[in-house]
Coordinates of C-alpha atoms and ligand atoms in Angstrom, one line a residue:
M1 CA 2.3 -5.4 -5.2
A2 CA 3.2 -8.8 -3.4
N3 CA 0.4 -11.8 -3.0
W4 CA 2.8 -13.2 -0.2
I5 CA 4.0 -11.9 3.1
N6 CA 7.8 -11.1 4.1
E7 CA 7.5 -11.9 7.7
V8 CA 10.8 -10.3 8.7
N9 CA 10.0 -7.3 7.1
Y10 CA 6.6 -7.1 7.3
S11 CA 4.7 -3.7 8.3
G12 CA 1.7 -5.5 10.6
K13 CA -1.8 -5.5 9.8
P14 CA -3.4 -2.4 7.9
S15 CA -5.4 0.0 9.5
I16 CA -9.1 -0.3 8.2
S17 CA -10.9 2.7 6.7
W18 CA -14.2 3.4 5.3
I19 CA -15.2 4.3 2.0
N20 CA -18.2 6.6 1.5
P21 CA -20.6 5.5 -1.0
Y22 CA -19.9 7.2 -4.7
S23 CA -21.2 7.0 -8.2
R24 CA -18.0 5.9 -10.9
G25 CA -17.7 8.2 -13.9
D26 CA -19.9 5.5 -16.1
G27 CA -22.6 6.0 -13.6
N28 CA -22.2 2.9 -11.6
F29 CA -22.9 3.3 -8.2
V30 CA -20.2 1.8 -5.2
K31 CA -22.1 1.3 -2.0
G32 CA -19.8 2.3 1.2
H33 CA -17.3 -0.1 2.4
F34 CA -14.3 -1.1 4.5
R35 CA -11.3 -1.0 3.1
T36 CA -7.5 -1.9 4.3
E37 CA -4.8 0.4 4.0
T38 CA -2.5 -0.3 0.9
N39 CA 0.8 -1.8 2.0
E40 CA 3.1 -3.9 0.7
T41 CA 1.0 -7.2 0.0
I42 CA -2.2 -7.9 -0.7
A43 CA -2.3 -11.0 1.5
D44 CA -3.4 -9.0 4.6
N45 CA -6.5 -7.3 2.9
L46 CA -9.8 -8.0 3.8
S47 CA -11.1 -9.6 0.9
T48 CA -8.2 -11.8 0.0
D49 CA -7.7 -15.0 1.0
V50 CA -4.4 -16.1 -0.8
D51 CA -3.5 -19.4 0.8
R52 CA -7.4 -20.7 0.4
D53 CA -7.8 -21.8 3.9
G54 CA -11.1 -19.9 4.1
I55 CA -9.8 -17.1 6.6
N56 CA -9.8 -13.9 4.7
G57 CA -6.0 -12.4 5.1
Y58 CA -7.3 -9.5 7.5
I59 CA -7.5 -12.2 10.2
D60 CA -5.7 -14.8 9.2
F61 CA -2.4 -15.2 11.4
D62 CA -0.6 -16.6 8.5
A63 CA -2.2 -14.8 5.4
D64 CA 0.0 -16.3 3.0
G65 CA 0.3 -19.9 4.2
D66 CA 3.7 -20.5 4.5
G67 CA 4.1 -21.8 7.9
I68 CA 5.3 -18.4 9.2
P69 CA 2.8 -15.9 11.4
D70 CA 2.9 -13.3 9.7
S71 CA 4.1 -11.0 12.7
I72 CA 7.3 -12.8 14.1
N73 CA 7.4 -9.5 16.6
L74 CA 6.6 -11.2 20.1
N75 CA 6.1 -8.0 21.6
E76 CA 3.3 -7.4 19.2
I77 CA 1.3 -10.3 19.8
S78 CA -1.2 -8.7 21.8
Y79 CA -1.7 -5.8 19.6
D80 CA -2.3 -8.0 16.3
Y81 CA -3.9 -10.9 17.0
P82 CA -7.0 -11.5 18.6
N83 CA -7.2 -14.0 21.4
L84 CA -8.6 -16.8 18.9
E85 CA -5.6 -16.4 16.7
L86 CA -3.3 -16.6 19.8
E87 CA -2.7 -20.2 19.8
N88 CA -2.1 -20.8 16.2
F89 CA 0.2 -17.7 16.2
I90 CA 2.3 -19.7 19.1
N91 CA 2.2 -22.7 17.7
G92 CA 3.8 -21.2 14.7
I93 CA 6.5 -19.6 16.7
D94 CA 7.0 -23.2 18.0
F95 CA 7.9 -24.2 14.3
L96 CA 10.0 -21.5 14.0
F97 CA 12.3 -22.5 16.9
Ligands
CA101 CA1 -2.6 -5.2 2.1
CA102 CA1 -6.5 -17.1 4.4
CA103 CA1 3.1 -16.3 6.4

């Protein structure tokens, strides 16, 4: 699985699911936690920060840190990005065009 994002073909930020607590075969207990559904990259996960900017991939508008917003589909901005990310996103678009 890639640790970067192909912005042109990117499927969008993954949905989040809740993992119930469970016991491993070795007896270790795993607490309940949220996880992002698996997609083509680990860069957009809840717990990854591959570009080391302090923003975890799931809420990072440019999770792989290459200067290109993860989604370049303008129609999806209001769905994919919280308001606080919108200004950064638009700055990224200016960069592109
Ligand atoms: Ca992912
Ligand atoms: Ca990041
Ligand atoms: Ca990017």
